Amino acid sequence: MIPEADILVVGGGLGGVAAALAACRAGRNVVLTEETDWVGGQLTSQAVPPDEHPWVERFGTTASYRRLREEIRRYYRHWYPLRAEASALTDLNPGAGRVSKLCHEPRVALAVLEGMLAPHRAAGRLTVLTEHRPISAESDNDVVRSVTLRDLRDGTRRTLTARYVLDATETGELLHLAGVEHANGAEARAEFDEPHAPEEAQPLNQQGITVCFALSHHEGEDHTIDRPRDYDFWRTYQPSFWPGPLLGFEAPDPRTLEPVPRTFVPNPDLDPLSVSADQSTDAGDKELWGFRRILARKLHSPGAFDSDITLVNWPLNDYWLKPYIGQEAEALCEARQLSLSLLYWLQTEAPRPDGGTGLPGLRIRPDVTGTADGLAKAAYVRESRRIKAVTTVTEHDVAIDLVGPYGGTRYRDSVGVGGYRIDLHPSTGGDNYIDIGSVPFEIPLGALVPRRVRNLLPAGKNIGTTHLTNGCYRLHPVEWNVGEVAGALAAHCVAEDVEPHQVQAEDKRFEEFARLLDRDGVQRHWPDVRGY
């Protein structure tokens, strides 16, 4: 029996978990649903180590996001055989990856997130329904009345009601099901006068997705998988804007588009304690093994691990032949074949520094991803449907070339902060990387408030951004911040019997809500820092 909920959170990714936690902290009854059997989205089921700004260890996140990060470190210190000097580091990077100051395994993040949710489940405030997908929604008079979900295990349908519904799905699925006004793909330049927007609207022009997987390497062993069904296609596929075949170690530099070789040497002898992860000075993506490494064997007691573990989310397995939104099944199938083909190519044909080809000792790790085949449970979806909001964040608000290194829009109704370059991967419209310098930015509450619907809030990548600014608002800490604020706002509206539009528009009501955010450690403004 599912209890009556004040707030229904559909989607159990980082935004959904943060939303549920915030609403539960405020004493509300919450139902949280998730399509896979793991909560955590990007960090867990999609197997993507966090992409974060360079100040993350000091400021620029919410207090609850900092707690998540510290609990991940605590887990490693408690359970793993870390070298004493590694364990003592306050800024321990368990994987010593270059993409983030905190690279770690998906299962560790899952354990921590489950722990954060556990007391609310025990108190009866929170019900979690995994392996449930929304299939329809009923709306009337600008209010979402109910959402129907299908249990993916047995086909059972459940129709749930709540005073507030939060869309924390990876694709903004409820926006579509509930008939909420939203954007998809690239807006026309005339709509917001964004310099990098196309002349005409391109709703099918969406960032590519990636099906990630984890690898270790065991010299002298043969872990070669069966030849993938579509290997012949992917082995010869060369995009028009690529310097060679997609399955190759030369690819464009995202920032300059110049062809740059990547290196791939498993289990290097370098001391992982010497690795620095700072995206503002070095993207770290040219050395593929260390780029997204999630376990570094040399951080641990000798012999504890016979290989590092690295996460494969590279230019070589970004998929962009079909838009994911609207063609999920077909695009996912082809993206999975691309990732399997990349693995097979690495094992059999990839050039080695010694002049040979193939690394059969590469072993895909189903134990890391929690799946039978070793591919992530879900695709890494970079771009969602985006709500038509009271406030839309555009390139003019964040691009460093337009606002200067210390510029950027300051919002009266700021409810959080983030920082990352405007980072768009190759897209289904045929675009190469669009990677633009940006400034540390604020998250306006108006970007979370729909123009019309009164009781649905976005709680992830589906806020009021454009195709372009989604590229910097889509990362882990921002998604968490958005979800936390959406959950807190819904709880506040229930408690005070007000609506989100009122809280956003009326100064006194916003100030009351902002005090709650300040109390809970939601940073709403930046100190004086420079963009990159």
mmCIF file of C-alpha atoms in Angstrom, residues 171-173 175-176 179-188 191-192 194 201-206 325 383-389 392 451 461-468 470:
data_model
loop_
_atom_site.group_PDB
_atom_site.id
_atom_site.type_symbol
_atom_site.label_atom_id
_atom_site.label_comp_id
_atom_site.label_asym_id
_atom_site.label_seq_id
_atom_site.Cartn_x
_atom_site.Cartn_y
_atom_site.Cartn_z
ATOM 1 C CA THR A 171 14.474 13.564 -20.204
ATOM 2 C CA GLY A 172 11.801 15.805 -18.692
ATOM 3 C CA GLU A 173 9.332 13.042 -19.406
ATOM 4 C CA LEU A 175 6.655 17.752 -19.147
ATOM 5 C CA HIS A 176 5.624 15.767 -22.198
ATOM 6 C CA GLY A 179 1.282 18.705 -21.512
ATOM 7 C CA VAL A 180 3.540 21.264 -19.843
ATOM 8 C CA GLU A 181 5.054 23.804 -22.235
ATOM 9 C CA HIS A 182 8.681 22.938 -22.919
ATOM 10 C CA ALA A 183 11.546 23.274 -25.373
ATOM 11 C CA ASN A 184 13.433 20.473 -27.065
ATOM 12 C CA GLY A 185 16.709 20.646 -28.944
ATOM 13 C CA ALA A 186 18.157 23.921 -30.211
ATOM 14 C CA GLU A 187 16.258 27.199 -30.174
ATOM 15 C CA ALA A 188 16.403 29.563 -33.145
ATOM 16 C CA GLU A 191 14.366 33.642 -29.867
ATOM 17 C CA PHE A 192 17.090 34.752 -27.444
ATOM 18 C CA GLU A 194 22.299 33.741 -28.645
ATOM 19 C CA ALA A 201 14.947 26.100 -34.464
ATOM 20 C CA GLN A 202 16.175 22.494 -34.488
ATOM 21 C CA PRO A 203 14.098 20.466 -32.008
ATOM 22 C CA LEU A 204 15.802 17.230 -33.079
ATOM 23 C CA ASN A 205 19.278 18.673 -32.545
ATOM 24 C CA GLN A 206 20.233 17.194 -29.168
ATOM 25 C CA ILE A 325 14.289 12.046 -26.812
ATOM 26 C CA GLU A 383 20.180 17.142 -22.560
ATOM 27 C CA SER A 384 16.591 17.014 -21.356
ATOM 28 C CA ARG A 385 13.356 18.585 -22.434
ATOM 29 C CA ARG A 386 13.437 22.035 -20.819
ATOM 30 C CA ILE A 387 10.492 23.731 -19.197
ATOM 31 C CA LYS A 388 9.175 27.021 -20.553
ATOM 32 C CA ALA A 389 9.856 28.909 -17.364
ATOM 33 C CA THR A 392 15.147 31.448 -19.151
ATOM 34 C CA ARG A 451 4.823 29.835 -16.932
ATOM 35 C CA LYS A 461 18.305 19.178 -16.136
ATOM 36 C CA ASN A 462 14.831 20.263 -17.268
ATOM 37 C CA ILE A 463 14.856 23.803 -15.873
ATOM 38 C CA GLY A 464 14.510 26.975 -17.931
ATOM 39 C CA THR A 465 17.785 26.927 -19.844
ATOM 40 C CA THR A 466 18.447 26.856 -23.573
ATOM 41 C CA HIS A 467 20.112 24.174 -25.654
ATOM 42 C CA LEU A 468 23.336 26.111 -25.106
ATOM 43 C CA ASN A 470 22.006 23.484 -20.570
#
